[in-house]
Short mmCIF file of C-alpha atoms and ligand atoms in Angstrom, two decimals:
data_model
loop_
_atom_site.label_atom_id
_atom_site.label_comp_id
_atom_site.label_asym_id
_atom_site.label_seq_id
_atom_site.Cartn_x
_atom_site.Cartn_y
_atom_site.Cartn_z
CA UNK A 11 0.00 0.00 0.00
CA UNK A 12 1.53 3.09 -1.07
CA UNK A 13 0.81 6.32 1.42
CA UNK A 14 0.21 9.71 -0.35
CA UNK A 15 -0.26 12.94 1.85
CA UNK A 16 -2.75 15.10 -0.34
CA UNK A 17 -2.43 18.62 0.75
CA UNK A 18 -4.64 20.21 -2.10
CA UNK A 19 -4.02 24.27 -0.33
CA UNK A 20 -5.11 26.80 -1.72
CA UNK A 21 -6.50 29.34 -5.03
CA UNK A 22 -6.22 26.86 -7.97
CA UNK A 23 -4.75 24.20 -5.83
CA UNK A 24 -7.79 22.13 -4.91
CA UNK A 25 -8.78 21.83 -8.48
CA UNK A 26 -5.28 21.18 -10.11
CA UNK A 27 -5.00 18.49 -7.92
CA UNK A 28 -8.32 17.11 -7.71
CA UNK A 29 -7.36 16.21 -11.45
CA UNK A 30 -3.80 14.78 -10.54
CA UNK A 31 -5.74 12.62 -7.50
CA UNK A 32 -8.20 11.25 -10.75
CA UNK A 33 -5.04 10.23 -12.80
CA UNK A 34 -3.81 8.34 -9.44
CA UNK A 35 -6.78 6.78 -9.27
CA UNK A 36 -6.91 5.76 -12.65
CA UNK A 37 -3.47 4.54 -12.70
CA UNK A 38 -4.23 2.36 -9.57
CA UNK A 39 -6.81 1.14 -11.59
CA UNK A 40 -5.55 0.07 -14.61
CA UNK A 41 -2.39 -1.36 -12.85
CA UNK A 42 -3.61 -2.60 -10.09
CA UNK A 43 -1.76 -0.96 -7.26
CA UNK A 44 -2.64 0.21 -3.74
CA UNK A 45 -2.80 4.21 -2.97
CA UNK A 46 -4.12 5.13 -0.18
CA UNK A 47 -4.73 8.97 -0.45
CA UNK A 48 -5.32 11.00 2.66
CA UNK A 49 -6.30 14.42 2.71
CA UNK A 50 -5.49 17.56 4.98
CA UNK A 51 -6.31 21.48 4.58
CA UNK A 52 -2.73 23.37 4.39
CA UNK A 53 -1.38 27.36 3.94
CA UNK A 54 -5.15 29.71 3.95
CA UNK A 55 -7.04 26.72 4.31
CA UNK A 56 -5.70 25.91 7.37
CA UNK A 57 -5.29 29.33 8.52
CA UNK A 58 -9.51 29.87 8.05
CA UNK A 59 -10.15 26.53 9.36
CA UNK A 60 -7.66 26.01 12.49
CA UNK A 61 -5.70 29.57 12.53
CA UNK A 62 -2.59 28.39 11.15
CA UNK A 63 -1.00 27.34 8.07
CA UNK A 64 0.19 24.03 9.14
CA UNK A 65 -1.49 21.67 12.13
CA UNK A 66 -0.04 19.14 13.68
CA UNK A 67 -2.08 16.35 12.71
CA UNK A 68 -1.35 18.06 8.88
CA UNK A 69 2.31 17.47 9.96
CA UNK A 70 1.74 14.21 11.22
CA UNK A 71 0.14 13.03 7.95
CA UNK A 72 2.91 14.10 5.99
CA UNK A 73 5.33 12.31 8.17
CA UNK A 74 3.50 9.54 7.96
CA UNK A 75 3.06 8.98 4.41
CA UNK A 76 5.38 8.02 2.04
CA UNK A 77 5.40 11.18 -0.04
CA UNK A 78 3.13 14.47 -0.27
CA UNK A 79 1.04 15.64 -3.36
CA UNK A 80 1.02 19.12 -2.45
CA UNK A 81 -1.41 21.91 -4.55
CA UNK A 82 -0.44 25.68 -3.88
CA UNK A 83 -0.74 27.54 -0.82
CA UNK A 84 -1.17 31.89 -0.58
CA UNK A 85 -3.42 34.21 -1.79
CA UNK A 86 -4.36 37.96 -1.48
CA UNK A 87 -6.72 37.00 1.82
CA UNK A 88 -4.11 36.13 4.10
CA UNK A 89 -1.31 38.86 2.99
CA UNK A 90 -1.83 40.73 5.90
CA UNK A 91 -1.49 37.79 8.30
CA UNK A 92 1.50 38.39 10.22
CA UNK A 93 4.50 37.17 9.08
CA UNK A 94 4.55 33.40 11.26
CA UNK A 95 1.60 32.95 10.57
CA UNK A 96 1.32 32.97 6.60
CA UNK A 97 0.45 30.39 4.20
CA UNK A 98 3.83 30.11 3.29
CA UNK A 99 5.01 29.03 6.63
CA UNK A 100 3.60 26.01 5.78
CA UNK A 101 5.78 25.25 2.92
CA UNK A 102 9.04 26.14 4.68
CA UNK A 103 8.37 23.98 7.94
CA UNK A 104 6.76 21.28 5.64
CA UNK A 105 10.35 21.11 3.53
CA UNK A 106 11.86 21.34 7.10
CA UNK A 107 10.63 19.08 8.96
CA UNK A 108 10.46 16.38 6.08
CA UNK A 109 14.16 17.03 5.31
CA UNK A 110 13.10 17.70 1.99
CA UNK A 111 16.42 19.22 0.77
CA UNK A 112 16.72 18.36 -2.80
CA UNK A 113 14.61 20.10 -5.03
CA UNK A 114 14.16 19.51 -8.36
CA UNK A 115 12.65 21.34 -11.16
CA UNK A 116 12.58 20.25 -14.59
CA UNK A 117 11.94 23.21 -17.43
CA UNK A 118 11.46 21.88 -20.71
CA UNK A 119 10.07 23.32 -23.81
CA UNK A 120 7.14 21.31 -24.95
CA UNK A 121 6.79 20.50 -28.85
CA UNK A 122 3.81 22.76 -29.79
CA UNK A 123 3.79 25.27 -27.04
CA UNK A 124 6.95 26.84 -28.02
CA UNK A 125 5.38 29.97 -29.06
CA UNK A 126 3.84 30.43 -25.50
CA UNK A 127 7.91 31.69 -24.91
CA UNK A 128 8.64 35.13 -24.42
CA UNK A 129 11.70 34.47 -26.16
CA UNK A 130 12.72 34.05 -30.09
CA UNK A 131 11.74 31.01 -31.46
CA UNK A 132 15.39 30.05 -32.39
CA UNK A 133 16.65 31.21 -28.43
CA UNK A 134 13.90 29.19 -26.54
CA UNK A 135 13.73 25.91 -28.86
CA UNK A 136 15.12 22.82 -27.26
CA UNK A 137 15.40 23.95 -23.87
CA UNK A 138 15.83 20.95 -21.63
CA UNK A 139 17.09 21.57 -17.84
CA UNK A 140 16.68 20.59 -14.39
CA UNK A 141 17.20 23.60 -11.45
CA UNK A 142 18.63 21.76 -8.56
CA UNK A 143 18.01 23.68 -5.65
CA UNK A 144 19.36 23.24 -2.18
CA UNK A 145 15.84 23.96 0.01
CA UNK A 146 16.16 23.31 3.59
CA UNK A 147 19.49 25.64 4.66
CA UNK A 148 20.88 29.02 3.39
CA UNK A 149 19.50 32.33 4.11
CA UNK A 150 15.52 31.07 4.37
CA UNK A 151 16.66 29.30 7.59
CA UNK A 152 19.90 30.74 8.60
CA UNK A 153 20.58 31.91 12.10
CA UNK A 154 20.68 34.77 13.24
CA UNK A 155 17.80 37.01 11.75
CA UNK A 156 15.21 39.17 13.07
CA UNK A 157 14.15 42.73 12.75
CA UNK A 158 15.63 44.57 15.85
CA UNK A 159 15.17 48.23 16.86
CA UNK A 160 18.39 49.95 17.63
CA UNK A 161 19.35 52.35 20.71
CA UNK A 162 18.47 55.28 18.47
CA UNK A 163 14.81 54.36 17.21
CA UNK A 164 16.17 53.14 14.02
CA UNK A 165 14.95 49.54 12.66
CA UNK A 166 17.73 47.14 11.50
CA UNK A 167 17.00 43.92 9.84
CA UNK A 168 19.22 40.64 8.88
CA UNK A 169 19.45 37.43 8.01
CA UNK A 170 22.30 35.02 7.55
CA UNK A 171 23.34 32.79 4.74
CA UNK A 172 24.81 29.68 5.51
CA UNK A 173 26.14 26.53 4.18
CA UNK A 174 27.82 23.62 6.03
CA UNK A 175 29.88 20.81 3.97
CA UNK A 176 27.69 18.34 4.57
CA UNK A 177 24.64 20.30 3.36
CA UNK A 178 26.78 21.45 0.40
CA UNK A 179 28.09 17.75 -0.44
CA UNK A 180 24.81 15.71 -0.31
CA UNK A 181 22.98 18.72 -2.89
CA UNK A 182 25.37 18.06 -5.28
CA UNK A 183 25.79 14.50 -5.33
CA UNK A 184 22.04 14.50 -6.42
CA UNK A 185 22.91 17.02 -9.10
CA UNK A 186 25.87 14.95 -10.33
CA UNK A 187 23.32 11.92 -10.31
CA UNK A 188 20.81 13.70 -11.83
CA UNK A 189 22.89 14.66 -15.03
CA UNK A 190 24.58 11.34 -15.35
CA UNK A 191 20.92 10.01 -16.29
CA UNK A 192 20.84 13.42 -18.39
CA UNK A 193 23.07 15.02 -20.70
CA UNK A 194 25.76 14.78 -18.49
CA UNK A 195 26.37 18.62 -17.36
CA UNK A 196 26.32 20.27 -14.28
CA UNK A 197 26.25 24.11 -13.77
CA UNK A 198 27.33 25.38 -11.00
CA UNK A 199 25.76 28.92 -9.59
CA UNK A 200 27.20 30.73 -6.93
CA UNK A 201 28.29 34.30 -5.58
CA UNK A 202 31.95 33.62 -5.14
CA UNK A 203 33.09 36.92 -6.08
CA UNK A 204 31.27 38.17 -3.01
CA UNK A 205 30.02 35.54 -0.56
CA UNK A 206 32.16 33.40 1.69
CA UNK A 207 29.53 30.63 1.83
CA UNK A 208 29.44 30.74 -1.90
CA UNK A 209 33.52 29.82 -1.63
CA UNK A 210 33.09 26.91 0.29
CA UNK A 211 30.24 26.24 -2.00
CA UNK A 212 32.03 26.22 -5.13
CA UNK A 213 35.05 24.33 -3.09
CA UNK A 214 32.77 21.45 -2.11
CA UNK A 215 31.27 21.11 -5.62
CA UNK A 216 34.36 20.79 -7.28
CA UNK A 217 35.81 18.21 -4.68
CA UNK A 218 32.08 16.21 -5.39
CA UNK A 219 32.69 16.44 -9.25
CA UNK A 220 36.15 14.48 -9.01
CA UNK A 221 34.18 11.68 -8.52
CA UNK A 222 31.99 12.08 -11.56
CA UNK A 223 34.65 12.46 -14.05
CA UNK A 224 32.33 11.62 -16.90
CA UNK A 225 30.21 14.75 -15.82
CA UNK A 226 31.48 18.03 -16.72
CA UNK A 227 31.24 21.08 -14.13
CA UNK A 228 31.03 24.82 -14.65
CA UNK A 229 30.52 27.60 -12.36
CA UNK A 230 28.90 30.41 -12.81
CA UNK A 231 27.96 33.65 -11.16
CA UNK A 232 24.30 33.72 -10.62
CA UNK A 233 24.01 37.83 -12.00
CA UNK A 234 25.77 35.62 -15.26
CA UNK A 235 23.44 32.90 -15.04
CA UNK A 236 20.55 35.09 -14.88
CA UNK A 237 21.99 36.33 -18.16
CA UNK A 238 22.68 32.76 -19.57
CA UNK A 239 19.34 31.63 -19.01
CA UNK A 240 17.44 34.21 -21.02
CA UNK A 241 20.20 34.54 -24.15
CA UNK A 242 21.40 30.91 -24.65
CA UNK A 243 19.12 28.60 -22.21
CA UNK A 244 20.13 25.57 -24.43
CA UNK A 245 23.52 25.59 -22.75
CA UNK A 246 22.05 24.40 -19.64
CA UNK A 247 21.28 20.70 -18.35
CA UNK A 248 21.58 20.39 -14.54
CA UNK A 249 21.92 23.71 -12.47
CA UNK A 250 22.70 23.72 -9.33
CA UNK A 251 22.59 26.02 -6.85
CA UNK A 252 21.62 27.86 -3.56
CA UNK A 253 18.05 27.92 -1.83
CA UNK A 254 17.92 31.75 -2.90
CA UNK A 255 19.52 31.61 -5.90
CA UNK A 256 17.76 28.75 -7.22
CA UNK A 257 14.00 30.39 -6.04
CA UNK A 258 15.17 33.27 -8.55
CA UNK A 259 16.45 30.61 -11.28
CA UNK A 260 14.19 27.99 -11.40
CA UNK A 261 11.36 30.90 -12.16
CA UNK A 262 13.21 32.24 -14.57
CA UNK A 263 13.92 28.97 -15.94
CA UNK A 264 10.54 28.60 -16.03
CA UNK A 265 9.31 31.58 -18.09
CA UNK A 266 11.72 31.14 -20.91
CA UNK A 267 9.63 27.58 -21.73
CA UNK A 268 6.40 29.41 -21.95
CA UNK A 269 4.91 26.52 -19.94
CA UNK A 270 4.98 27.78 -16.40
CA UNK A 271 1.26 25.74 -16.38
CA UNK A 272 2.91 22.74 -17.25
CA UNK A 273 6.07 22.57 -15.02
CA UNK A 274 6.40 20.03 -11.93
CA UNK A 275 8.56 20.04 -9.04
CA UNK A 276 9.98 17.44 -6.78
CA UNK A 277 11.24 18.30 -3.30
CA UNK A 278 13.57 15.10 -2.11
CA UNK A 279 14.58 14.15 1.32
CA UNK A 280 15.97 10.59 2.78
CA UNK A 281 12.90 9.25 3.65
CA UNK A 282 9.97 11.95 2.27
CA UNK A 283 9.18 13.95 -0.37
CA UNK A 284 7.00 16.95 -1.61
CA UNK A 285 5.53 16.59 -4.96
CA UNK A 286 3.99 19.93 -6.43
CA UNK A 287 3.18 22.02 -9.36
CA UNK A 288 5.54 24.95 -10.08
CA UNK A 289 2.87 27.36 -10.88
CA UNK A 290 1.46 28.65 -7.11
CA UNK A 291 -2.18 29.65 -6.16
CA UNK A 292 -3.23 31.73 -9.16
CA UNK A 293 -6.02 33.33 -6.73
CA UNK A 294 -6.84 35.64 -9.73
CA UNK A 295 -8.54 32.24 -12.09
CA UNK A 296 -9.75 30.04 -8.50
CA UNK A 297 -12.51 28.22 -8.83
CA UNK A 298 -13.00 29.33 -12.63
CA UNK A 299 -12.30 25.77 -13.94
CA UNK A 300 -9.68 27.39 -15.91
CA UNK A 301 -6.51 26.30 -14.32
CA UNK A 302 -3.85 24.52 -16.18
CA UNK A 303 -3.70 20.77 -14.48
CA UNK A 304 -1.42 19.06 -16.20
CA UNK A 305 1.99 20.37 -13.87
CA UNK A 306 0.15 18.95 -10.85
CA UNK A 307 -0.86 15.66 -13.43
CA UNK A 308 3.34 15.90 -13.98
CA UNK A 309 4.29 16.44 -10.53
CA UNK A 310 2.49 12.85 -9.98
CA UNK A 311 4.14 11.08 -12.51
CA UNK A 312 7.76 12.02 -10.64
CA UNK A 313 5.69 11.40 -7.68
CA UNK A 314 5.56 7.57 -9.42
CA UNK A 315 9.24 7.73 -10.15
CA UNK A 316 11.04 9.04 -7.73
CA UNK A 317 9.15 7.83 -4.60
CA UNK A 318 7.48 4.55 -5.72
CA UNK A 319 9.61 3.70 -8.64
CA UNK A 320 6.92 2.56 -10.89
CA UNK A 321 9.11 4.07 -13.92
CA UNK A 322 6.62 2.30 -16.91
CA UNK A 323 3.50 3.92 -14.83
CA UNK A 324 5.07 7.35 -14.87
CA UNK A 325 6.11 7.08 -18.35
CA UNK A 326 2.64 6.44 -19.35
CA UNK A 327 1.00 9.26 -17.50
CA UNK A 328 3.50 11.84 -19.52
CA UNK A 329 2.95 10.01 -22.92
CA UNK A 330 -0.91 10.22 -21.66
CA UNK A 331 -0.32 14.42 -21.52
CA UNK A 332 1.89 14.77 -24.55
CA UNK A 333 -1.42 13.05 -26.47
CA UNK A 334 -3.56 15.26 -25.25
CA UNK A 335 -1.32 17.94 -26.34
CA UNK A 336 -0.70 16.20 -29.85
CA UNK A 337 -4.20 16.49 -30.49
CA UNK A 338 -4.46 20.31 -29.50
CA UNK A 339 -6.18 21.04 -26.41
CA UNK A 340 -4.90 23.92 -24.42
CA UNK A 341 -6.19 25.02 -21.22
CA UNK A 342 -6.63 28.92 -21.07
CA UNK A 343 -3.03 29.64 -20.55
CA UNK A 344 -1.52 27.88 -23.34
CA UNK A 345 -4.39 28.61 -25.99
CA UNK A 346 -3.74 29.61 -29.14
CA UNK A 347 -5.76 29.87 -32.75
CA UNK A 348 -5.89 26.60 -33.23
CA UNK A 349 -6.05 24.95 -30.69
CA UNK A 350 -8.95 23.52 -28.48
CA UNK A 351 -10.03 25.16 -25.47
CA UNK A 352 -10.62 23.26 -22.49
CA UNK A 353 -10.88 23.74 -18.70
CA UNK A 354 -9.43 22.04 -16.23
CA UNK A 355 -11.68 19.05 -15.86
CA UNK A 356 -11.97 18.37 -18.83
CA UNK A 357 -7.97 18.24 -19.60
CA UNK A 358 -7.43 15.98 -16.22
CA UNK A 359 -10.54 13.58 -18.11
CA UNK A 360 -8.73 13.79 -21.42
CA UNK A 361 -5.19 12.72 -19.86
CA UNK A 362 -7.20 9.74 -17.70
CA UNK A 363 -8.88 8.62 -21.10
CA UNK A 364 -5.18 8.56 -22.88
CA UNK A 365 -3.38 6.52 -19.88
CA UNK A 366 -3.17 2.80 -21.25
CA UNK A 367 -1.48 -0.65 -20.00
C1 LIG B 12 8.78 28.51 -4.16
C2 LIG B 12 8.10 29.66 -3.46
C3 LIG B 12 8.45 29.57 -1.98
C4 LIG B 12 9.95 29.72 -1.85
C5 LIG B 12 7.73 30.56 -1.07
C6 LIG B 12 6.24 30.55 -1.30
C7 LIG B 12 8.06 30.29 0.37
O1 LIG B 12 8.45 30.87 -4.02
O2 LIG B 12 8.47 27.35 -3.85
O3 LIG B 12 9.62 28.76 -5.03
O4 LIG B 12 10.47 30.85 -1.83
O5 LIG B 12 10.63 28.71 -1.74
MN1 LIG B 13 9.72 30.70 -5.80
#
């Protein structure tokens, strides 16, 4: 029996992955496996139901399932909650306290939604990489910070940024594993023209990469990479990098494939994980039917790989979306003349009607 964590949170969370639960479902059916899905309100959900973004028993769930299928959590209602108490607390203690530390977030360019791209056709075609993002250290959880007032009146604010070896060493041998099932690159990204922790940083990586001498290393500084991304993105197959620098990234990385609807995310520890749509809450289209689902459908299929190794099964579910796709329905984000419109139902029913033994 296979233990899922659903934490659908909130905006266009719910109904993104009400449509990934169906393809679960489906794929239990047709293959004949266990799931056994339990739910829990998380982020604004919580907040309105239990006045904070994470419960225990929420907690509890997680920990005690094999892997979570989170939605999105946020939304212009609780911006003015203060600062503990936000959605997005939940995220950061979820990550946390699952020792979800590796987090991985693929940015393709999908055949027929390359115009979608901000970018020139000939720039944005082809783009294939994986942001590898260090998730549960550096300056989101570094100590000290605070906001302290100071002997005259005045306000002074800071946070730390802070890497250990260990931390360092066990991101990037899941980058250097990553590629060597890739294309066999890894990109460094770092600060260490500037930052001390990005020395040691770059230090550790390079000592890592001796042992993967059929992977090739660069580093780069992120204000370059930032650069990189948006003028040659095909350059790129695994990039690794920094909690900070890889929030920044990995949404930039995003935009240049046009498919920010489409794009899943994996969030790896030792013993958990966090599966979840890059996209967030989209509070502006809730409840509308008009969100894209098929980056929460995606974030399931890793969900298949990564945590319960059913390879074939996940396989399936993406050849079940690039169908779909093939045959020209768009959800409202990705529409086009052209193409057939769809809501979000409708595209989580199409995918479940594609997914064969
Ligand atoms: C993300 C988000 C989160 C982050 C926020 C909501 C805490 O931007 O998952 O990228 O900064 O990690
Ligand atoms: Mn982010």
């Amino acid at each position: 029996m296979y233990k899922i964590a659903v934490l659908p949170g909130d905006g266009i969370g719910p109904e993104v992955i009400r449509e990934a639960v169906k393809i679960v479902r489906r794929v239990a059916e047709i293959f004949h496996l266990g799931f056994e899905l339990k739910e829990a309100p998380v982020g604004g959900a919580s907040i309105d139901q239990f006045g904070t973004p994470l419960t225990d028993e929420a907690l509890k769930l997680a920990r005690d399932s094999d892997c979570v299928l989170l939605g999105a959590v946020g939304g212009p209602k609780w911006e003015k909650v203060e600062y503990e108490k936000r959605p997005e607390q939940a995220l950061l203690t979820l990550r946390r306290e699952l020792g979800a530390f590796a987090n991985l977030r693929p940015a393709r360019v999908y055949p027929g939604l390359l115009e979608a791209s901000p970018l020139k056709k000939e720039v944005a075609e082809g783009t294939d990489l994986v942001v590898v993002r260090e998730l549960t250290g550096g300056i989101y959880f570094g100590k000290p910070k605070g906001i302290e007032r100071e002997a005259g009146g005045e306000e002074r604010a800071f946070n730390t940024e802070v890497y250990s070896t260990s931390e360092i060493k066990r991101i990037a041998v899941k980058a250097f594993d990553l590629a060597r099932r890739r294309r066999r690159k890894v990109t460094s990204v770092d600060k260490a023209n500037i930052l001390e922790s990005s020395i040691l940083w770059r230090r550790v990586v390079s000592e890592v990469g001796k042992s993967y001498p059929d992977v090739k290393l660069e580093h780069l500084y992120v204000d370059n990479c930032a650069m990189q991304l948006v003028s040659n993105p095909r350059q790129f197959d695994v990039i690794l990098t920094t909690n900070l620098f890889g929030d920044i990234l990995s949404d930039e990385a995003a935009v240049v494939t046009g498919s920010i609807g489409m794009l899943p995310s994996a969030s790896l520890g030792n013993h958990h994980a966090i599966y979840e749509p890059v996209h967030g809450s989209a509070p502006d289209i809730a409840g509308q039917n008009k969100a894209n689902p098929l980056a929460a459908i995606l974030s399931a299929a890793m969900m298949l790989e990564s945590t319960f190794q059913l390879y074939d099964v996940a396989r399936e579910v993406e050849k079940a979306v690039e169908t779909v796709l093939g045959e020209g329905y768009r959800t409202a984000d990705l529409h086009r003349p052209g193409t057939k419109l769809v809501g979000c139902l409708e595209m989580g029913s199409l995918v479940e009607g594609h997914i064969r033994k």
